[in-house]
Short mmCIF file of C-alpha atoms and ligand atoms in Angstrom, two decimals:
data_model
loop_
_atom_site.label_atom_id
_atom_site.label_comp_id
_atom_site.label_asym_id
_atom_site.label_seq_id
_atom_site.Cartn_x
_atom_site.Cartn_y
_atom_site.Cartn_z
CA MET A 771 98.99 148.07 110.07
CA SER A 772 98.83 144.53 108.83
CA PHE A 773 101.66 143.03 106.79
CA ILE A 774 100.21 139.66 106.01
CA THR A 775 96.83 138.13 105.37
CA ASN A 776 94.86 136.04 107.87
CA GLU A 777 95.56 132.98 105.84
CA GLN A 778 99.33 133.54 105.84
CA ALA A 779 99.33 134.25 109.57
CA ASN A 780 97.24 131.20 110.21
CA LYS A 781 99.56 129.00 108.18
CA MET A 782 102.60 130.29 110.02
CA TRP A 783 100.97 129.70 113.34
CA SER A 784 99.96 126.20 112.25
CA SER A 785 103.57 125.43 111.48
CA VAL A 786 104.57 126.67 114.95
CA LEU A 787 101.85 124.48 116.47
CA GLY A 788 102.95 121.52 114.38
CA ARG A 789 106.39 121.69 115.91
CA LEU A 790 105.19 122.41 119.43
CA GLU A 791 102.77 119.53 119.33
CA LEU A 792 105.71 117.18 119.22
CA ARG A 793 107.46 118.84 122.14
CA ILE A 794 104.70 119.69 124.58
CA PRO A 795 102.77 116.99 126.45
CA ARG A 796 99.60 116.29 124.53
CA PRO A 797 97.09 117.23 127.27
CA SER A 798 98.79 120.63 127.72
CA PHE A 799 98.96 121.16 124.00
CA ASN A 800 95.31 120.30 123.56
CA THR A 801 94.20 122.45 126.47
CA TRP A 802 96.21 125.58 125.79
CA LEU A 803 97.26 125.69 122.19
CA LYS A 804 95.11 123.55 119.97
CA GLU A 805 92.37 126.14 119.53
CA SER A 806 94.72 129.07 118.98
CA LYS A 807 94.92 130.73 115.58
CA GLY A 808 97.39 133.04 113.91
CA ILE A 809 95.53 136.17 112.88
CA SER A 810 97.93 138.79 111.64
CA CYS A 811 101.27 140.43 112.08
CA ASP A 812 102.76 143.92 111.96
CA SER A 813 106.27 145.23 112.51
CA GLN A 814 106.15 144.55 116.27
CA PHE A 815 103.57 141.91 117.03
CA PHE A 816 102.24 138.62 115.83
CA TYR A 817 98.55 138.39 116.78
CA VAL A 818 97.18 135.09 118.05
CA SER A 819 93.54 134.47 118.81
CA VAL A 820 92.64 132.17 121.72
CA PRO A 821 89.21 131.15 123.04
CA SER A 822 89.38 132.78 126.49
CA ALA A 823 91.18 135.34 128.63
CA PHE A 824 92.10 132.48 130.92
CA THR A 825 94.00 130.74 128.14
CA ALA A 826 95.64 134.01 127.10
CA ASN A 827 96.86 134.60 130.65
CA TYR A 828 98.16 131.08 131.00
CA LEU A 829 100.06 131.28 127.73
CA LYS A 830 101.44 134.72 128.65
CA GLU A 831 102.69 133.47 131.98
CA ARG A 832 103.90 130.01 131.12
CA MET A 833 104.65 129.63 127.47
CA ILE A 834 105.37 133.03 126.02
CA GLY A 835 109.12 132.36 125.70
CA ILE A 836 108.85 129.27 123.58
CA LEU A 837 105.97 130.70 121.52
CA GLU A 838 107.85 133.91 120.72
CA THR A 839 111.02 132.00 119.88
CA GLU A 840 109.15 129.73 117.50
CA ILE A 841 107.23 132.47 115.71
CA SER A 842 110.31 134.72 115.50
CA ASP A 843 112.15 131.79 114.04
CA THR A 844 109.39 131.17 111.52
CA LEU A 845 109.41 134.82 110.45
CA ASN A 846 113.18 135.10 110.74
CA ASN A 847 112.54 138.27 112.67
CA GLU A 848 112.35 139.04 116.41
CA ILE A 849 108.70 139.52 117.17
CA SER A 850 106.44 139.57 120.24
CA ILE A 851 103.08 137.89 120.53
CA LYS A 852 99.83 139.62 121.39
CA PHE A 853 96.81 137.54 122.30
CA LEU A 854 93.31 138.27 121.15
CA ILE A 855 90.24 136.73 122.69
CA GLU A 856 88.13 135.27 119.91
CA GLY A 857 89.70 137.85 117.63
CA GLN A 858 89.37 140.84 119.99
CA LEU A 859 92.33 142.62 121.52
CA ILE A 860 92.04 142.60 125.32
CA GLU A 861 94.39 145.09 126.96
CA SER A 862 92.20 148.00 127.99
CA ASN A 863 95.03 150.51 127.69
CA GLU A 864 95.53 149.65 124.02
CA GLN A 865 94.55 152.15 121.40
CA VAL A 866 92.30 149.54 120.02
CA ASP A 867 91.28 151.27 116.82
CA ASP A 868 94.79 151.94 115.65
CA ASP A 869 96.40 148.79 116.84
CA ILE A 870 94.14 146.04 115.68
CA PRO A 871 95.38 144.80 112.36
CA LEU A 872 92.82 145.39 109.65
CA SER A 873 92.31 141.72 109.11
CA VAL A 874 91.48 140.83 112.69
CA SER A 875 87.77 141.58 112.64
CA LEU A 876 85.62 138.55 113.32
CA THR A 877 83.42 139.50 110.43
CA ASN A 878 86.30 138.97 108.07
CA PRO A 879 85.20 135.87 106.21
CA SER A 880 88.66 134.39 105.84
CA PHE A 881 89.01 134.42 109.60
CA SER A 882 85.62 133.07 110.51
CA ASP A 883 85.89 130.09 108.20
CA VAL A 884 89.50 129.31 108.92
CA SER A 885 88.82 126.12 110.84
CA HIS A 886 86.37 124.54 108.36
CA VAL A 887 84.68 122.92 111.31
CA ASN A 888 81.05 121.96 111.23
CA GLU A 889 79.53 122.94 114.59
CA ASN A 890 77.14 120.01 115.00
CA SER A 891 79.36 117.13 114.04
CA SER A 892 82.76 118.70 114.85
CA LEU A 893 83.80 117.39 111.45
CA ASN A 894 86.53 119.22 109.63
CA SER A 895 85.72 119.40 105.94
CA LYS A 896 89.36 120.05 105.14
CA TYR A 897 90.29 116.41 105.71
CA THR A 898 89.01 114.29 102.85
CA PHE A 899 89.88 111.07 101.04
CA GLU A 900 90.63 113.14 97.94
CA ASN A 901 93.53 114.92 99.60
CA PHE A 902 94.83 111.86 101.41
CA ILE A 903 97.81 110.37 99.59
CA VAL A 904 97.92 106.60 99.71
CA GLY A 905 101.15 104.62 99.90
CA ASP A 906 102.33 101.27 101.30
CA SER A 907 102.52 102.74 104.78
CA ASN A 908 98.86 103.71 105.07
CA GLN A 909 97.15 101.47 102.52
CA LEU A 910 95.41 99.22 105.02
CA ALA A 911 94.15 102.13 107.10
CA HIS A 912 92.98 103.95 104.00
CA SER A 913 91.10 101.02 102.53
CA GLY A 914 89.56 100.20 105.91
CA ALA A 915 88.46 103.81 106.21
CA LYS A 916 87.01 103.89 102.69
CA THR A 917 85.09 100.67 103.21
CA VAL A 918 83.68 101.82 106.52
CA SER A 919 82.67 105.21 105.13
CA GLU A 920 80.53 103.42 102.56
CA LYS A 921 79.28 100.57 104.73
CA ILE A 922 78.52 102.14 108.07
CA GLY A 923 78.32 99.66 110.95
CA VAL A 924 78.36 96.62 108.66
CA VAL A 925 82.03 95.68 108.41
CA PHE A 926 85.02 96.39 110.63
CA ASN A 927 83.20 97.56 113.71
CA PRO A 928 85.05 99.06 115.48
CA LEU A 929 87.75 100.26 113.14
CA LEU A 930 90.86 101.31 115.02
CA PHE A 931 93.80 103.25 113.62
CA TYR A 932 97.11 103.14 115.32
CA SER A 933 100.28 105.11 114.48
CA ASP A 934 102.81 107.53 115.83
CA VAL A 935 101.78 111.18 115.78
CA GLY A 936 101.36 113.10 112.55
CA LEU A 937 100.69 110.19 110.22
CA GLY A 938 97.08 110.77 109.26
CA LYS A 939 94.80 109.14 111.85
CA THR A 940 92.79 112.27 112.56
CA HIS A 941 92.68 112.99 108.84
CA LEU A 942 91.11 109.58 108.15
CA LEU A 943 88.57 109.93 110.98
CA HIS A 944 87.31 113.18 109.48
CA ALA A 945 87.42 111.80 105.94
CA ILE A 946 85.14 108.91 106.98
CA GLY A 947 82.81 111.33 108.75
CA ASN A 948 82.65 113.69 105.79
CA VAL A 949 81.60 110.91 103.40
CA ALA A 950 79.12 109.38 105.83
CA GLN A 951 77.58 112.73 106.61
CA LYS A 952 77.11 113.42 102.93
CA ASN A 953 75.27 110.11 102.74
CA GLY A 954 72.87 111.25 105.43
CA PHE A 955 74.33 109.55 108.50
CA VAL A 956 74.58 111.35 111.82
CA CYS A 957 78.30 111.60 112.59
CA PHE A 958 80.13 112.92 115.57
CA TYR A 959 83.85 113.47 115.95
CA THR A 960 85.38 113.98 119.37
CA THR A 961 88.71 113.60 121.08
CA CYS A 962 88.77 111.37 124.13
CA GLU A 963 89.86 114.37 126.14
CA GLU A 964 86.70 116.20 125.18
CA PHE A 965 84.67 113.06 125.78
CA THR A 966 86.21 112.79 129.26
CA ASN A 967 85.57 116.44 130.10
CA LYS A 968 81.95 116.22 129.01
CA TYR A 969 81.48 112.96 130.86
CA ILE A 970 82.85 114.40 134.09
CA ALA A 971 80.77 117.56 133.68
CA SER A 972 77.65 115.45 133.13
CA ILE A 973 78.30 113.59 136.38
CA GLN A 974 78.82 116.85 138.26
CA GLN A 975 75.69 118.38 136.78
CA GLY A 976 73.60 115.24 137.11
CA THR A 977 73.02 115.10 133.37
CA THR A 978 74.50 111.70 132.60
CA GLU A 979 71.22 110.65 130.93
CA LYS A 980 71.53 113.48 128.46
CA PHE A 981 75.18 112.68 127.90
CA ARG A 982 74.34 109.06 127.16
CA ASP A 983 71.43 109.88 124.91
CA PHE A 984 73.54 112.26 122.89
CA TYR A 985 76.36 109.82 122.19
CA ARG A 986 74.00 106.95 121.63
CA SER A 987 71.98 108.85 119.07
CA VAL A 988 74.74 108.93 116.47
CA ASP A 989 75.19 106.57 113.52
CA ILE A 990 78.91 106.96 113.58
CA LEU A 991 81.16 107.97 116.44
CA LEU A 992 84.71 109.05 115.58
CA LEU A 993 86.82 108.93 118.70
CA ASP A 994 90.30 110.41 118.52
CA ASP A 995 93.27 109.85 120.82
CA ILE A 996 91.90 106.97 122.83
CA GLN A 997 95.21 106.70 124.69
CA PHE A 998 93.89 109.65 126.70
CA LEU A 999 91.61 107.23 128.56
CA ILE A 1000 94.54 105.34 130.02
CA GLY A 1001 94.40 105.68 133.81
CA LYS A 1002 90.91 107.23 133.80
CA GLU A 1003 88.82 104.37 135.14
CA GLN A 1004 85.61 106.24 135.58
CA THR A 1005 85.60 107.58 132.05
CA GLN A 1006 86.47 104.14 130.74
CA GLU A 1007 83.31 102.92 132.39
CA GLY A 1008 81.29 105.62 130.62
CA PHE A 1009 83.06 104.85 127.38
CA PHE A 1010 82.41 101.13 127.69
CA HIS A 1011 78.67 101.63 128.08
CA THR A 1012 78.53 104.08 125.20
CA PHE A 1013 80.55 101.71 123.07
CA ASN A 1014 78.26 98.78 123.86
CA ALA A 1015 75.10 100.72 123.24
CA LEU A 1016 76.38 101.90 119.85
CA HIS A 1017 77.63 98.47 118.94
CA MET A 1018 74.29 96.89 119.80
CA LYS A 1019 72.43 99.12 117.40
CA ASN A 1020 75.08 98.61 114.69
CA SER A 1021 76.32 102.17 114.83
CA GLN A 1022 79.84 102.52 113.54
CA ILE A 1023 82.70 103.28 115.90
CA VAL A 1024 86.05 104.46 114.62
CA ILE A 1025 88.89 105.00 117.03
CA ALA A 1026 92.39 106.45 116.71
CA SER A 1027 95.27 105.74 119.05
CA ASP A 1028 98.82 107.06 119.31
CA ARG A 1029 99.79 103.89 121.18
CA PRO A 1030 99.91 100.33 119.93
CA ILE A 1031 97.17 98.01 121.08
CA SER A 1032 99.62 96.27 123.37
CA GLU A 1033 99.89 99.48 125.37
CA LEU A 1034 96.16 100.03 125.34
CA LYS A 1035 95.85 96.79 127.26
CA VAL A 1036 96.06 98.90 130.39
CA LEU A 1037 92.55 99.96 129.50
CA GLU A 1038 89.92 97.73 130.97
CA PRO A 1039 90.21 94.26 129.40
CA ARG A 1040 86.55 94.28 128.43
CA ILE A 1041 87.18 97.38 126.33
CA VAL A 1042 90.27 95.97 124.65
CA SER A 1043 88.51 92.69 123.87
CA ARG A 1044 85.91 94.71 121.95
CA PHE A 1045 88.61 96.07 119.65
CA SER A 1046 89.53 92.63 118.46
CA GLY A 1047 86.06 92.20 116.97
CA GLY A 1048 86.84 94.83 114.36
CA LEU A 1049 89.85 95.87 112.31
CA VAL A 1050 93.04 97.31 113.73
CA ALA A 1051 94.93 99.15 111.01
CA ASP A 1052 98.31 100.61 111.69
CA ILE A 1053 99.97 103.40 109.75
CA GLN A 1054 103.72 103.40 109.32
CA SER A 1055 106.03 106.28 108.44
CA PRO A 1056 105.61 106.95 104.73
CA LYS A 1057 108.26 105.90 102.25
CA LEU A 1058 110.16 108.49 100.26
CA GLU A 1059 107.88 108.36 97.18
CA THR A 1060 104.81 108.87 99.34
CA ARG A 1061 106.44 111.79 101.13
CA ILE A 1062 107.29 113.35 97.78
CA ALA A 1063 103.72 112.82 96.54
CA ILE A 1064 102.30 114.39 99.72
CA LEU A 1065 104.54 117.44 99.41
CA LYS A 1066 103.73 117.85 95.73
CA SER A 1067 100.02 117.64 96.32
CA LYS A 1068 100.19 120.15 99.19
CA ALA A 1069 102.37 122.54 97.20
CA GLU A 1070 99.94 122.34 94.31
CA LYS A 1071 97.05 123.09 96.60
CA ILE A 1072 98.64 126.24 97.98
CA GLU A 1073 99.62 127.15 94.43
CA ILE A 1074 103.28 127.57 95.03
CA LEU A 1075 105.83 126.41 92.52
CA ILE A 1076 108.53 124.50 94.34
CA PRO A 1077 111.32 122.89 92.33
CA ASP A 1078 111.58 119.10 92.51
CA SER A 1079 115.04 119.34 94.04
CA VAL A 1080 113.55 121.19 97.02
CA ILE A 1081 110.64 118.78 97.40
CA GLU A 1082 113.06 115.85 97.29
CA TYR A 1083 115.35 117.50 99.82
CA ILE A 1084 112.55 118.00 102.34
CA ALA A 1085 111.07 114.56 101.71
CA TYR A 1086 114.46 112.99 102.13
CA LYS A 1087 115.26 114.81 105.34
CA ILE A 1088 111.91 114.54 107.13
CA LYS A 1089 111.06 110.91 107.41
CA SER A 1090 108.70 110.14 110.17
CA ASN A 1091 106.06 112.81 110.41
CA ILE A 1092 103.73 114.33 107.84
CA ARG A 1093 102.89 117.23 110.07
CA GLU A 1094 106.55 118.20 110.01
CA LEU A 1095 106.60 117.94 106.24
CA GLU A 1096 103.72 120.40 106.17
CA GLY A 1097 105.55 122.60 108.70
CA CYS A 1098 108.52 122.84 106.33
CA LEU A 1099 106.29 123.68 103.42
CA ASN A 1100 104.51 126.37 105.42
CA ARG A 1101 107.80 127.88 106.44
CA ILE A 1102 109.01 128.02 102.85
CA THR A 1103 105.71 129.52 101.73
CA ALA A 1104 105.78 132.10 104.50
CA TRP A 1105 109.34 133.02 103.65
CA PHE A 1106 109.01 133.41 99.91
CA GLN A 1107 105.67 135.17 99.99
CA PHE A 1108 107.45 138.32 101.12
CA LYS A 1109 110.23 138.17 98.63
CA ASP A 1110 110.63 138.46 94.94
CA GLU A 1111 113.09 135.62 94.94
CA GLU A 1112 113.26 132.31 93.19
CA ILE A 1113 112.87 129.27 95.43
CA THR A 1114 116.18 127.46 95.22
CA LEU A 1115 117.57 124.50 97.10
CA ASP A 1116 120.33 126.62 98.65
CA ALA A 1117 117.89 129.23 99.93
CA VAL A 1118 115.57 126.57 101.31
CA GLN A 1119 118.39 124.78 103.10
CA ASN A 1120 119.26 128.04 104.84
CA ILE A 1121 115.69 128.86 105.75
CA LEU A 1122 115.07 125.45 107.22
CA LYS A 1123 118.22 125.52 109.30
CA GLY A 1124 117.45 128.49 111.55
CA PRO A 1125 118.06 128.47 115.29
CA ILE A 1126 115.56 125.66 115.81
CA SER A 1127 116.30 123.35 112.98
CA PHE A 1128 113.45 121.81 111.03
CA ILE A 1129 115.88 119.27 109.72
CA PRO A 1130 117.03 116.54 112.06
CA ASN A 1131 120.77 116.41 112.41
CA GLU A 1132 121.75 112.97 111.30
CA MET A 1133 125.29 111.75 111.38
CA ILE A 1134 125.68 109.19 108.69
CA SER A 1135 128.79 107.05 108.80
CA ASP A 1136 130.90 105.87 105.90
CA ILE A 1137 130.15 102.29 106.95
CA GLU A 1138 126.43 102.89 106.45
CA VAL A 1139 126.98 104.39 103.01
CA VAL A 1140 129.24 101.60 101.78
CA SER A 1141 126.92 98.94 103.13
CA ALA A 1142 123.79 100.58 101.63
CA VAL A 1143 125.41 100.93 98.19
CA SER A 1144 126.69 97.38 98.24
CA LYS A 1145 123.29 96.04 99.28
CA HIS A 1146 121.43 98.06 96.70
CA PHE A 1147 123.58 97.11 93.71
CA GLY A 1148 124.17 93.54 94.91
CA ILE A 1149 127.92 94.04 94.89
CA THR A 1150 130.11 93.01 97.80
CA GLN A 1151 131.95 95.65 99.80
CA ASN A 1152 135.22 94.04 98.74
CA GLN A 1153 134.27 94.48 95.10
CA LEU A 1154 133.56 98.15 95.76
CA ARG A 1155 137.04 98.55 97.16
CA SER A 1156 138.67 96.38 94.48
CA ARG A 1157 140.42 97.39 91.26
CA SER A 1158 137.60 95.88 89.17
CA ARG A 1159 136.67 97.95 86.09
CA HIS A 1160 133.44 96.06 85.57
CA LYS A 1161 130.87 98.63 84.46
CA MET A 1162 128.37 98.01 87.26
CA THR A 1163 131.09 97.95 89.91
CA VAL A 1164 132.55 101.23 88.68
CA LEU A 1165 129.13 102.90 88.74
CA SER A 1166 128.37 101.57 92.24
CA ARG A 1167 131.74 102.80 93.45
CA GLN A 1168 131.03 106.23 91.97
CA VAL A 1169 127.63 106.33 93.69
CA ALA A 1170 129.41 105.53 96.95
CA MET A 1171 131.84 108.39 96.28
CA TYR A 1172 128.97 110.73 95.55
CA LEU A 1173 127.03 109.79 98.69
CA LEU A 1174 130.08 109.90 100.93
CA ARG A 1175 130.81 113.39 99.69
CA GLU A 1176 127.21 114.60 100.02
CA GLU A 1177 126.25 112.90 103.26
CA THR A 1178 129.40 112.94 105.40
CA ASP A 1179 132.09 115.47 106.28
CA LEU A 1180 134.87 113.25 104.97
CA SER A 1181 137.56 114.76 102.76
CA LEU A 1182 138.09 113.58 99.19
CA ALA A 1183 141.29 111.86 100.28
CA ALA A 1184 139.53 110.07 103.13
CA ILE A 1185 136.76 108.90 100.80
CA GLY A 1186 139.38 107.60 98.38
CA LYS A 1187 141.00 105.68 101.17
CA ILE A 1188 137.73 104.09 102.27
CA LEU A 1189 137.03 102.96 98.72
CA GLY A 1190 140.21 101.00 98.24
CA GLY A 1191 142.96 103.63 98.27
CA ARG A 1192 141.94 105.88 95.37
CA ASP A 1193 143.25 109.41 95.02
CA HIS A 1194 141.18 112.54 95.51
CA SER A 1195 140.87 113.31 91.78
CA THR A 1196 139.26 109.93 91.16
CA VAL A 1197 136.71 110.66 93.88
CA LEU A 1198 136.04 114.09 92.45
CA TYR A 1199 135.56 112.59 88.99
CA GLY A 1200 133.20 109.95 90.38
CA HIS A 1201 131.18 112.60 92.20
CA GLU A 1202 130.85 114.70 89.05
CA LYS A 1203 129.92 111.72 86.93
CA VAL A 1204 127.07 110.84 89.28
CA SER A 1205 125.93 114.49 89.57
CA THR A 1206 125.65 114.67 85.78
CA LEU A 1207 123.82 111.37 85.52
CA LEU A 1208 121.37 112.44 88.22
CA LYS A 1209 120.31 115.38 86.09
CA LYS A 1210 119.81 113.26 82.98
CA ASP A 1211 118.46 109.92 84.11
CA VAL A 1212 115.30 109.81 86.21
CA GLU A 1213 115.57 106.10 86.95
CA PHE A 1214 119.12 106.50 88.15
CA LYS A 1215 118.07 109.46 90.26
CA ASN A 1216 115.36 107.36 91.91
CA THR A 1217 117.90 104.65 92.65
CA VAL A 1218 120.25 107.09 94.33
CA LEU A 1219 117.38 108.66 96.27
CA ALA A 1220 116.28 105.24 97.47
CA ILE A 1221 119.79 104.47 98.70
CA LYS A 1222 119.93 107.83 100.44
CA ASP A 1223 116.60 107.11 102.03
CA SER A 1224 117.74 103.74 103.31
CA LEU A 1225 120.64 105.45 105.10
CA SER A 1226 118.36 106.73 107.77
CA THR A 1227 117.90 104.70 110.88
CA GLU A 1228 114.33 105.86 111.18
CA ASN A 1229 112.87 103.97 108.26
P1 ADP B 2532 97.69 112.02 113.52
O1 ADP B 2532 96.24 112.15 113.87
O2 ADP B 2532 98.08 110.63 113.12
O3 ADP B 2532 98.61 112.60 114.54
P2 ADP B 2532 96.99 113.87 111.42
O4 ADP B 2532 95.83 113.17 110.81
O5 ADP B 2532 96.69 115.04 112.28
O6 ADP B 2532 97.94 112.86 112.19
O7 ADP B 2532 97.98 114.28 110.23
C1 ADP B 2532 98.95 115.31 110.35
C2 ADP B 2532 98.91 116.17 109.11
O8 ADP B 2532 99.39 115.42 108.02
C3 ADP B 2532 97.51 116.61 108.74
O9 ADP B 2532 97.55 117.93 108.27
C4 ADP B 2532 97.10 115.67 107.64
O10 ADP B 2532 96.21 116.27 106.73
C5 ADP B 2532 98.43 115.36 106.98
N1 ADP B 2532 98.46 114.01 106.42
C6 ADP B 2532 98.65 112.86 107.09
N2 ADP B 2532 98.65 111.79 106.26
C7 ADP B 2532 98.46 112.30 105.03
C8 ADP B 2532 98.36 111.70 103.72
N3 ADP B 2532 98.50 110.38 103.55
N4 ADP B 2532 98.16 112.51 102.68
C9 ADP B 2532 98.05 113.84 102.85
N5 ADP B 2532 98.14 114.47 104.03
C10 ADP B 2532 98.33 113.71 105.12
MG1 MG B 2533 95.48 112.99 115.61
#
């Protein structure tokens, strides 16, 4: 019996993958987990589809512990995993008819179109410019991508995106491809791992001509994860010739890298020197407002009403990775879909804690808070601690009280002491004053959020 739909199971599994992707070496992740899909779940098992029995066996032998912990954690319920090969249950001793969840059949449309991937181009139609939120951190990459999608091979060739993981490089590659394809260009998206595997296979099978012709026939080649080529001299050679041939005929090349160019220098110098002829656009971690906008747009898309306080909490806590933001959202969605409960900040904080916390554990010190408040309001730390009753100073001091109470484990008395020897009732009053203002005054709320955001060492 199936308790959840394909789509829910797939979302849950995506959130598990999102977290694992950051913890498992990329080649292993790509080889064993990337193609897996959450299919369904009943009282005992969570069903995961993988492309081959070989993969299923490997995952069963090597990774089952971590996978079951993660999915149990996501569901908040101890559950085992059963693997399906392309949607089919494999154990021969299973009572197949009874056990396969209703929604597992490959003919089920929501399963077969889950990946949104176009077979010929490998383009994923799910990643578009329309659902890419632009902020300071990704503006250059976004405008480079937009320009290239409209002027194939003419400007910025190659275009190279660089950022840490989970910040939108793959999204932009597909977005470019989707626009260009609509305009009639032949596009092909591939990861460098796949490129390498095909290249090696072509050498083994003596089909390098065919390999070359294929890659050279495209108008736009979208190459993901170029850092994979580091240390693979032979493939670099193949890549260099492909690159040159495409460049010569003004085909567009777009590349994404998880490493800065300085680290890519270990690639052959002749390859790296080619990059400098185009545009290198880096993507930074998004600022708070961008993170909030991303969460809001994703929540809207999955049609789930999440209060602003919850969105702000997640955006504030998860700073460096959009995939993790999505993971949190998926977890909340998965959780509340089963319950007739209102989504509240308290509930969400509990759900996100769990045994494997979604929320990084940051210890913020009183020194950081006092310094951030002083910097933000342009008031010296001595003034904050002084007896001054100047309106702005009083408000800044109360914001410091509020943040110290919210962000540290300090007692009211200790906070009073830090802020110039005030008693605990003054701190309590200051905290309440700021809490009330936060509810009434949006501008003030944004100021406090910005100070909170600057407390992190990650931004
Ligand atoms: P990378 O390739 O840099 O590791 P991805 O492109 O896979 O990152 O992005 C991770 C997830 O975050 C994807 O689901 C992607 O759609 C989403 N994402 C990244 N940047 C944005 C953005 N600016 N707006 C909306 N979603 C984004
Ligand atoms: Mg990527």
